XYZ file of C-alpha atoms in Angstrom:
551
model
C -20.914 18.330 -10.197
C -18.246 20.561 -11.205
C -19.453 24.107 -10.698
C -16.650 26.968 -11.247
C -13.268 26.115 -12.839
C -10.301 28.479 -12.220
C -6.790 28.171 -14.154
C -4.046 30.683 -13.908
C -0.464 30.375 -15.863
C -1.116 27.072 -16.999
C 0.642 26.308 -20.597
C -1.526 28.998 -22.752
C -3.877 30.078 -20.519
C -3.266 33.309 -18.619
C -6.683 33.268 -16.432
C -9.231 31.643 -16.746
C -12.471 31.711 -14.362
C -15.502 30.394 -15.188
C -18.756 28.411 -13.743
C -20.122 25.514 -15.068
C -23.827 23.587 -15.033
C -25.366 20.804 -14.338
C -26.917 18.464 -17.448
C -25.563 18.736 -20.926
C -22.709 21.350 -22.385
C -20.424 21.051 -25.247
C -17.256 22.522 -25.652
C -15.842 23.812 -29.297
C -13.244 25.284 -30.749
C -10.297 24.964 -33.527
C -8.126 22.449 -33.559
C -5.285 23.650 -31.324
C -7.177 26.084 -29.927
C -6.723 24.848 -26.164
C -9.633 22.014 -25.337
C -6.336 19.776 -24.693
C -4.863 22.175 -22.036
C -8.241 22.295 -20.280
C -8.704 19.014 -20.025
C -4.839 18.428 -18.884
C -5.408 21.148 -15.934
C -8.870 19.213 -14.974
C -6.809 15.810 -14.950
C -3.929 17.636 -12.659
C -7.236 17.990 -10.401
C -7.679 14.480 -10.618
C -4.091 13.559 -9.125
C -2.373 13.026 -12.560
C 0.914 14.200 -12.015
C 2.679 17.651 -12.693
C 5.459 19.024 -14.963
C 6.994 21.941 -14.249
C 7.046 22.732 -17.850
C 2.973 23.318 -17.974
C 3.826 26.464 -16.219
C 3.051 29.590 -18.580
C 6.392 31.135 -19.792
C 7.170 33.805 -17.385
C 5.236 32.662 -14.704
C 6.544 31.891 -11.398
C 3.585 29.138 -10.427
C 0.854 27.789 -11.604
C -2.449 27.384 -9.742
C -5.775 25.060 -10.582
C -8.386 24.618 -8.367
C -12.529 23.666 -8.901
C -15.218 23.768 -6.890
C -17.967 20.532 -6.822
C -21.530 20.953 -5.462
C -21.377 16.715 -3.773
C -24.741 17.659 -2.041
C -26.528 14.792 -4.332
C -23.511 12.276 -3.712
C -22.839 10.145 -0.760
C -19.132 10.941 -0.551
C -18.913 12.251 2.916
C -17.798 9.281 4.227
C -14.060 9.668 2.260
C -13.705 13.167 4.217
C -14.730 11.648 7.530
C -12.075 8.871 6.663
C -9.462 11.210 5.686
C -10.174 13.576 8.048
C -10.926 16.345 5.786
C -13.482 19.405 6.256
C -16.567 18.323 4.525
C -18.614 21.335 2.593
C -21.437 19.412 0.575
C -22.356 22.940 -1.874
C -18.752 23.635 -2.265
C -15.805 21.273 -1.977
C -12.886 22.954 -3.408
C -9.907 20.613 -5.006
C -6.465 23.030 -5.854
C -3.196 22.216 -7.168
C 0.062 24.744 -6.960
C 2.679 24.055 -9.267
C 5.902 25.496 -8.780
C 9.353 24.621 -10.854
C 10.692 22.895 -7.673
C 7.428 21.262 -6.289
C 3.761 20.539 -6.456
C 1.041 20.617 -3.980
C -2.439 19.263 -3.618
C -5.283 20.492 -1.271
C -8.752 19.496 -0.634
C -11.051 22.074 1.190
C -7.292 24.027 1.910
C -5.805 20.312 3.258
C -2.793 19.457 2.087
C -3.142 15.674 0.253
C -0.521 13.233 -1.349
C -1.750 12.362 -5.071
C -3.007 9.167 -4.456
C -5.773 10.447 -2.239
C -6.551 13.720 -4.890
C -6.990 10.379 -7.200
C -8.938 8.591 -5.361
C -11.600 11.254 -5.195
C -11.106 12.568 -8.256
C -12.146 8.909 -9.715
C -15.589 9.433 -7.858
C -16.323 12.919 -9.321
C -15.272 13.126 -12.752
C -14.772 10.548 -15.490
C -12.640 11.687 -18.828
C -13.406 9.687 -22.029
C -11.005 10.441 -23.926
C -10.038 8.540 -27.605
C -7.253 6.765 -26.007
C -9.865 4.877 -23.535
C -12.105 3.294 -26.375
C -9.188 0.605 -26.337
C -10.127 -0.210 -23.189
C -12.026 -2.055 -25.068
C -9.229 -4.405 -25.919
C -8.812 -5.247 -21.969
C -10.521 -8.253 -20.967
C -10.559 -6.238 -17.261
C -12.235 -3.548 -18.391
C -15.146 -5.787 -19.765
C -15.089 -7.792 -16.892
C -15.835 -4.417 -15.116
C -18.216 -2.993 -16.765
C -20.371 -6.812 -15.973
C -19.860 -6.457 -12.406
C -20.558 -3.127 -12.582
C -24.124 -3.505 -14.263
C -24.346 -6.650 -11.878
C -23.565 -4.593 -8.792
C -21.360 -7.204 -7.844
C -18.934 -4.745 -5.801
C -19.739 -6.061 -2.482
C -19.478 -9.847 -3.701
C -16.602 -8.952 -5.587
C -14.783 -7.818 -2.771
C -15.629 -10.769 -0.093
C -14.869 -13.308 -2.683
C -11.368 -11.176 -2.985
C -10.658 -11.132 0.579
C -11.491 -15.179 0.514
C -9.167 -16.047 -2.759
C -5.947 -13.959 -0.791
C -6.572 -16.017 1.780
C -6.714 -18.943 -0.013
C -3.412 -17.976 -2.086
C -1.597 -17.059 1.075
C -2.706 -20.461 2.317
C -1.003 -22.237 -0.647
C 1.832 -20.192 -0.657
C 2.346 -21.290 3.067
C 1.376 -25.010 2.214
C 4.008 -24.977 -0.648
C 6.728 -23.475 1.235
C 6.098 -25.640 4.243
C 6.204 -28.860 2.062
C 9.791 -27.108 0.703
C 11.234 -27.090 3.963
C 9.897 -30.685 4.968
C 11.771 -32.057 1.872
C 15.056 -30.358 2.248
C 15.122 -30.854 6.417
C 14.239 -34.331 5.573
C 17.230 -34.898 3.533
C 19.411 -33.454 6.191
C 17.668 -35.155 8.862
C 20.351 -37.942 9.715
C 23.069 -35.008 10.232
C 20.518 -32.524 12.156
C 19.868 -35.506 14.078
C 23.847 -36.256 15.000
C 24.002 -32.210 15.829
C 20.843 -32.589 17.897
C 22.522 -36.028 19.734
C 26.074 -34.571 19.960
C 24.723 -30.980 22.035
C 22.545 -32.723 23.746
C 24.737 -35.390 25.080
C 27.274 -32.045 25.966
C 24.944 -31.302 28.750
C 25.183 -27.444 28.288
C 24.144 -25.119 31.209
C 23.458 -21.655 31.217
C 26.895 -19.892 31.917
C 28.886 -22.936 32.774
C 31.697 -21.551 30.514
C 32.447 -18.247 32.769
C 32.493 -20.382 35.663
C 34.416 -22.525 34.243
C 36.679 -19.942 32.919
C 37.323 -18.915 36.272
C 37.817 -21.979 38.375
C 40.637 -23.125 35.273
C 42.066 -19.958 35.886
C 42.263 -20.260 39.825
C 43.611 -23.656 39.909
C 46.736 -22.926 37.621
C 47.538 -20.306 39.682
C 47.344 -22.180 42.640
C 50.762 -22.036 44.027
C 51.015 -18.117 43.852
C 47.646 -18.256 45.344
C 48.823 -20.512 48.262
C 51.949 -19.058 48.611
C 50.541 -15.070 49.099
C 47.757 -16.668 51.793
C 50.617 -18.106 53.440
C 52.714 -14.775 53.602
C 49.413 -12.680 54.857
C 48.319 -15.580 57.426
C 51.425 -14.947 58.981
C 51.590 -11.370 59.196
C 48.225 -11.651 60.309
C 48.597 -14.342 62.899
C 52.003 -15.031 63.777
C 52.896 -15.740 67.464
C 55.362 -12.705 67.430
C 54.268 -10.239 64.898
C 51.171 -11.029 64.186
C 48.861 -7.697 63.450
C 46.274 -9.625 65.310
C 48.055 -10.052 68.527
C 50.124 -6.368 68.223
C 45.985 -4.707 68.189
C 45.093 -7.219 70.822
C 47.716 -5.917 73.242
C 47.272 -2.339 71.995
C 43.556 -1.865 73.073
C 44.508 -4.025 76.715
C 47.556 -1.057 77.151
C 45.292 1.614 76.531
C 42.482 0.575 78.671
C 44.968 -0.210 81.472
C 45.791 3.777 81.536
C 41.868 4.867 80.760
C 41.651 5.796 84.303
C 44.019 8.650 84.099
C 44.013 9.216 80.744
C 40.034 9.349 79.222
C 40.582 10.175 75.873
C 42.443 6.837 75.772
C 39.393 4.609 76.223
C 37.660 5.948 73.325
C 41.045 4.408 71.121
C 41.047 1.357 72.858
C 37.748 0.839 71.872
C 38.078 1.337 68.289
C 41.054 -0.503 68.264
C 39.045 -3.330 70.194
C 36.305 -2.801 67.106
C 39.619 -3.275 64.324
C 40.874 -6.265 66.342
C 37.428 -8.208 66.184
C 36.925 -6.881 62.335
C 40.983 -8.345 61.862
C 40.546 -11.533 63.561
C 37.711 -11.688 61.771
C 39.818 -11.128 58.113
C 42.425 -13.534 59.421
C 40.135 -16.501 60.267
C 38.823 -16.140 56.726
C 42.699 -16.181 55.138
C 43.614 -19.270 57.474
C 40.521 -20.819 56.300
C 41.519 -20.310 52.808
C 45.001 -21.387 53.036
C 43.231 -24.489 54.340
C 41.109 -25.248 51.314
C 43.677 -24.075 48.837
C 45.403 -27.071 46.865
C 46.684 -27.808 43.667
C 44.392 -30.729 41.873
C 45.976 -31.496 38.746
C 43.160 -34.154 38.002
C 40.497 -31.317 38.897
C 42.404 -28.478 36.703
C 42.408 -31.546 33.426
C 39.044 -32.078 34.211
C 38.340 -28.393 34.047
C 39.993 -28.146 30.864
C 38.900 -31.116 28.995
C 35.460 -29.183 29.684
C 36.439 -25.819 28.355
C 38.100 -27.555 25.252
C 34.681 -29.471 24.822
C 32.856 -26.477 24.498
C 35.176 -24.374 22.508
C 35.419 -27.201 20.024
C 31.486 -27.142 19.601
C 31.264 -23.385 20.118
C 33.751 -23.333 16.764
C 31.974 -26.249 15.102
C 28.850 -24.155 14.961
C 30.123 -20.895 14.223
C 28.826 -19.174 17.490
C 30.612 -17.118 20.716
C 28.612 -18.519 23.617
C 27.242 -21.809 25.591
C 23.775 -19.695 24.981
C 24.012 -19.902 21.063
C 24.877 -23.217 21.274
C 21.961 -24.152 23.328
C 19.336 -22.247 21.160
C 21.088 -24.190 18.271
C 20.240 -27.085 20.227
C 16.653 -26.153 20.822
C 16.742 -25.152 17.097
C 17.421 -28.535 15.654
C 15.042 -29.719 18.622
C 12.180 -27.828 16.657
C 12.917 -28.659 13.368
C 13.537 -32.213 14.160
C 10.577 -32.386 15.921
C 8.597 -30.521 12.874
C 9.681 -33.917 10.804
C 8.702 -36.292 12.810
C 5.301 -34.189 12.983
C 5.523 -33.015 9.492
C 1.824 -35.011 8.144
C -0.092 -33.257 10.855
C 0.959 -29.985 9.650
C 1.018 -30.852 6.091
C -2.851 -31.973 6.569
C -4.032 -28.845 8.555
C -2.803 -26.736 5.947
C -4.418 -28.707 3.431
C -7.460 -28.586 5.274
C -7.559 -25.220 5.277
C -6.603 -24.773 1.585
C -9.469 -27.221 0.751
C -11.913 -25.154 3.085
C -10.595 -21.931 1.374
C -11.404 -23.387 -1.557
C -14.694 -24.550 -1.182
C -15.672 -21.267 0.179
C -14.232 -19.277 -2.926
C -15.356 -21.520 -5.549
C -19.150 -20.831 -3.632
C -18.815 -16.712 -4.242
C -17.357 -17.406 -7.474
C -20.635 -19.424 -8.553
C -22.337 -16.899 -7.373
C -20.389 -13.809 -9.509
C -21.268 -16.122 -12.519
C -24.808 -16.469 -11.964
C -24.836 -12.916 -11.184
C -22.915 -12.125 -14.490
C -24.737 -14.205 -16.954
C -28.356 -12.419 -15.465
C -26.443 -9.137 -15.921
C -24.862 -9.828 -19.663
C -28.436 -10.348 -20.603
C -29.235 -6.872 -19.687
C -26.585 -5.546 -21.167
C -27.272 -7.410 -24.541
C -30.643 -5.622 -24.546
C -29.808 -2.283 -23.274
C -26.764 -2.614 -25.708
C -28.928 -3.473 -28.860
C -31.448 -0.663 -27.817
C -28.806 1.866 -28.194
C -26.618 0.965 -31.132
C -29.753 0.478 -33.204
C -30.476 4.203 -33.284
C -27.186 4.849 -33.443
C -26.886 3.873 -37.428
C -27.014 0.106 -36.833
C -30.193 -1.341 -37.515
C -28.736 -4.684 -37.874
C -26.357 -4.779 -34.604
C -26.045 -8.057 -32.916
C -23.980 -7.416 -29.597
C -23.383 -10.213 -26.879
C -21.876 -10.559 -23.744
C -19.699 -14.079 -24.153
C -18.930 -15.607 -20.805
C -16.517 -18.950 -20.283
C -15.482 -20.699 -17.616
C -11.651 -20.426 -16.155
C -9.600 -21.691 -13.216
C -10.268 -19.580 -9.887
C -9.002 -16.155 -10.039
C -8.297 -12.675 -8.468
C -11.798 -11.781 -9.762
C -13.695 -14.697 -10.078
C -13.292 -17.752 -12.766
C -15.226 -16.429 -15.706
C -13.556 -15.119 -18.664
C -15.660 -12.515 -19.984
C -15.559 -10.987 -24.324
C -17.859 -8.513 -26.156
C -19.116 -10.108 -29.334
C -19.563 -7.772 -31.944
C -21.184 -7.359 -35.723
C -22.257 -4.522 -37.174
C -24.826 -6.383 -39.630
C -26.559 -10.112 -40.204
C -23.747 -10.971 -42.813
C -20.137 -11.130 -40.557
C -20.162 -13.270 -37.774
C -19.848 -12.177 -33.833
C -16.174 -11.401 -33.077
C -14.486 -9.841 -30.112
C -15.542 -5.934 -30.675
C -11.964 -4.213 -30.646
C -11.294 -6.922 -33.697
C -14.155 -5.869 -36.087
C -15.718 -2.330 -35.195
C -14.286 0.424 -37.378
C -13.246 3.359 -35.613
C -16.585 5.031 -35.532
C -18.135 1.956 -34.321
C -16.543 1.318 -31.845
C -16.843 5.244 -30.811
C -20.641 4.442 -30.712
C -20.423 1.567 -28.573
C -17.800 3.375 -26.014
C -20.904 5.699 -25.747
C -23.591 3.388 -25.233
C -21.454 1.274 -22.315
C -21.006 4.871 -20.698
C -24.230 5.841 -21.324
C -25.552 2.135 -19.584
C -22.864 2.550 -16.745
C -23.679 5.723 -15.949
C -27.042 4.597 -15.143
C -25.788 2.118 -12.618
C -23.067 4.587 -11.302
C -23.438 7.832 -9.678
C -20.806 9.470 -11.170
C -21.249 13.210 -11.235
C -19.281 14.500 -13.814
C -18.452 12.772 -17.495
C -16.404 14.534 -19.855
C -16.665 13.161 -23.733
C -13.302 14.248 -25.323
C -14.077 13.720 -29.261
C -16.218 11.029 -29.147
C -17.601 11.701 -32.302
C -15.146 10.943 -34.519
C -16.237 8.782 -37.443
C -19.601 9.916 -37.117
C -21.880 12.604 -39.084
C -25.104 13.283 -39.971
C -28.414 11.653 -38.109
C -25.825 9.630 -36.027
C -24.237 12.157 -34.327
C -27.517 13.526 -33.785
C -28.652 10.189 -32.023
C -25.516 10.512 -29.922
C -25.742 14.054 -28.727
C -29.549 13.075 -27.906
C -27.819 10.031 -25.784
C -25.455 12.364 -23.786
C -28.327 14.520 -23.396
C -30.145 11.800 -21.623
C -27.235 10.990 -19.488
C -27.053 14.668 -18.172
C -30.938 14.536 -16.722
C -30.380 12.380 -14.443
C -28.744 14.576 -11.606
C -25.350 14.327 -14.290
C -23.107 16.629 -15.639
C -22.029 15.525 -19.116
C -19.449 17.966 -21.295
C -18.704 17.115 -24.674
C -15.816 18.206 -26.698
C -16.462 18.087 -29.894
C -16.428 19.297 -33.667
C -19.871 18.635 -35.132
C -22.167 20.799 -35.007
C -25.212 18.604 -34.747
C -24.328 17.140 -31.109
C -22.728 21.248 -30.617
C -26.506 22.405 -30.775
C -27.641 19.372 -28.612
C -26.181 21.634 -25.260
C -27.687 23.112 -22.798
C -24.724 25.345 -22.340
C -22.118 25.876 -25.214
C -18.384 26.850 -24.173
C -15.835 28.057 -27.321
C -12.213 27.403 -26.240
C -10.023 30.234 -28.495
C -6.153 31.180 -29.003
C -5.353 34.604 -29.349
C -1.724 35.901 -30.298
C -0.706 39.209 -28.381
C 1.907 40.962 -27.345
C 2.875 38.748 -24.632
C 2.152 35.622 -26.283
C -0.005 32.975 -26.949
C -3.030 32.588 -25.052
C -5.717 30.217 -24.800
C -9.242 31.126 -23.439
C -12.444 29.589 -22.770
C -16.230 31.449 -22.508
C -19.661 30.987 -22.115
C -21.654 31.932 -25.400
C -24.630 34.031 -26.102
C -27.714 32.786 -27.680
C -26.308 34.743 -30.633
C -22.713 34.226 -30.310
C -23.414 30.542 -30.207
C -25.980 30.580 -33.710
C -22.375 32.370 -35.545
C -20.419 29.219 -34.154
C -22.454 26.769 -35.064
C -22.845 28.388 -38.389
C -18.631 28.012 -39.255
C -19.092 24.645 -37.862
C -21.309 24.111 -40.554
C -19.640 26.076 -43.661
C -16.672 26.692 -42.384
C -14.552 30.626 -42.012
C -17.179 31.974 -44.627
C -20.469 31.961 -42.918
C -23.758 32.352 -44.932
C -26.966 32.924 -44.209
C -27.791 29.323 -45.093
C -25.185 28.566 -42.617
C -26.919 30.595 -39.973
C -30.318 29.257 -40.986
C -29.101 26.014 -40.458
C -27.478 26.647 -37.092
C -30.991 27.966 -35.968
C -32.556 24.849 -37.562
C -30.332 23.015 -35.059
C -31.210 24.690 -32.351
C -34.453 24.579 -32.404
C -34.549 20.694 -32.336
């Protein structure tokens, strides 16, 4: 329930602060007087979004924030979820409006707009004129079945099934796609297949390759520079090996007079077995070395194999052309075993199926037991309402499987025993269909704890007794732990409140400004009164506005 309302430089308004009650209110006031700007601030509240240019001339922000008493409402599981402070007597919603931003906070949280919204859709619903052609939307009446059906848990499972089914045809189709075209390129994916794997490629045969090509054309300068160090290294006159050799033997020869010279023939002794060593390894090299023109074609041939293919398939690498391989492998493969998978998936579709078209019996069973209700509760409302001959039905037809279900759904209208039953937003004149907007919010509402409904000029096209009957309906709606507010301009469903608000524009120095107070007991006869008779109020007028309120 919305409990204290607070507005500061929004459009007109300069300040306004002021509670509000549980049960029935109304809310007058001239026509441009402000009721539009209130409602606007309380739908900023409910994550509509912000201009800039709502802010009051002058002002450098603009701030909006109510407080709800949710203490009667099972809505602490959305804090817990969104991990937001959770005050049942006083939850606080506020949004700051600045010319460069806008913020939104929930018990002083900061929150984007779509979470603002989706509270805001749990504690206040705003019927505006606009909404009645909701009743044009085949949803909408759809909604208000499953609604009255409490068919919100069914609803969602057979949802969760009918995605999976759809994703399940979506992935049959496209697999049956890509069957069809691979098949008509199977005879060429088949030579690519044949053609890498009859190349026999190995994991980095190409650098390998690469470098034995590259050895074996260099071959003579190879041989020839092994040749030139061999002999330095072991030739029978200067050879380094020998020249150490005979080094470390000299030296030891004089270690006995001269110490410090055993300690160099020993590391030259170390460098001699480390260089005989080096030139065993050359000689054997020299050895092995030969130019092989057959092995360096054969090398080659390979390499030219390979960068053919590598071209041929548009890749850099032995690698790429072996996951192309293993590629065509796959799909090649998926051919050949293209029934199988074709079947599974057709399994599952048909399993999918079955299990969706068994909820979707079940929402129409559900529906038709609920449409009757509605019928009735429909027919006991309207009747008072000024139509004694009402015939309202709830028209329900069969269609393919859908996102909600495969039922079509229509509300059949006529106003009297003469016209037949038509679709509702085709016959009902304006007031009409005002009057059966009310009823369907006056039967949801019973169905949905909703803690706040705001009428905006729901009355119009109705007078007299009617709006009477309709005041006494939005009456009802606030006893039942509700708040209802009605904005309106007759003063027969004006009387009906609990609590009477008058929404005023004042011009001042400064401005225009729009305000909004509670009124007294006497204040409130006087309004009611120039409802009645207009600027010039009688004392018939006033009689009559104390008639009203006594009802």
């Amino acid at each position: 329930m919305l409990k204290k309302l607070y507005i500061k430089n929004y459009a007109l308004i300069d300040l306004l602060d002021i509670e509000l009650y549980s049960g029935f209110s109304v809310l007058t006031g001239e026509t441009g007087a402000g009721k539009s700007i209130i409602l606007g601030a309380i739908g900023l509240l409910l994550g509509q979004r912000a201009d800039s240019k709502s802010i009051k001339t002058g002002a450098e922000r603009c701030t909006i924030e109510a407080h709800f008493d949710l203490s009667r409402y099972d809505l602490q599981p959305f804090f817990t979820d969104n991990d937001i402070d959770y005050d049942a007597e006083d939850t606080i919603i506020r949004r700051e409006i600045t010319a460069t931003k806008s913020r939104a906070f929930i018990n002083d949280t900061p929150v984007a707009l779509s979470m603002l919204k989706e509270l805001g859709e749990q504690l206040v619903d705003i019927h505006s004129q606009h909404q009645n052609l909701l009743l044009n939307k085949q949803d909408f009446q759809l909604s208000v079945v499953d609604i009255i059906a409490q068919n919100q848990g069914l609803l969602a499972d057979y949802q969760e099934s009918y995605s999976q089914l759809q994703t399940a045809k979506n992935q049959l189709q496209a697999l049956k796609e890509d069957i069809e075209r691979n098949r008509q390129q199977a005879d060429f994916m088949q030579f690519q297949f044949e053609e890498l794997q009859q190349a026999n490629l190995v994991d980095g045969e190409q650098e390998e390759l690469e470098q034995q090509s590259d050895m074996l054309s260099h071959a003579e300068d190879i041989k020839g520079a092994l040749y030139e160090a061999d002999g330095h290294l072991n030739g029978e006159q200067q050879g380094a090996v020998d020249h150490v050799r005979q080094s470390f033997q000299t030296l030891r020869n004089i270690s006995r007079v001269l110490p410090a010279a055993s300690e160099l023939a020993e590391r030259l002794e170390s460098c001699h077995i480390e260089l005989k060593d080096i030139a065993d390894e050359v000689s054997s090299l020299l050895e092995r070395t030969d130019f092989d023109p057959a092995e360096l074609d054969r090398l080659n041939n390979r390499l030219d194999l390979l960068y053919d293919l590598e071209k041929k398939y548009h890749v850099d690498s032995v690698e790429e052309l072996i996951a192309q391989r293993d590629l065509l492998g796959k799909q090649l493969n998926a051919i050949e075993n293209s029934d199988e998978a074709v079947a599974e998936l057709e399994a599952k579709c048909q399993q999918l199926t079955a299990k969706s078209q068994q909820m979707a019996d079940k929402l129409t069973k559900q529906r038709e037991k609920a449409a009757k209700a509605i019928e009735k509760q429909m027919q006991q409302r309207l009747v008072p309402l000024g139509m004694p001959h009402v015939r309202f039905e709830v028209s329900i037809t069969p269609s393919a499987l859908g996102k909600s279900g495969q039922d079509q759904v229509a509300f059949l209208f006529s106003a009297n025993t003469s016209t037949p039953l038509q679709p509702v937003s085709q016959v009902a004149s304006g007031g009409e269909i005002a009057r059966v907007m009310l009823s369907l919010k006056a039967m949801i509402s019973g169905a949905v704890k909703l803690p706040t409904i705001i009428f905006d000029e729901i009355d119009t096209g109705v007078s007299g007794k009617i709006a009477e009957k309709m005041a006494e309906m939005m009456r009802e709606m606030g006893q039942a732990e509700r708040q209802v507010i009605s904005i309106t301009h007759l003063p027969q469903i004006a009387a009906m409140g609990s609590h009477h608000y008058r929404v005023s524009k004042e011009e001042t120095v400064q401005g225009t400004t729009s305000s909004m107070h509670l009124l007294s007991d006497e204040e409130r006869i006087r309004e009611i009164a120039q409802m009645v008779s207009g600027s010039d109020v009688s004392e018939a007028a006033i009689a009559n506005a104390k008639a009203l309120l006594k009802q």
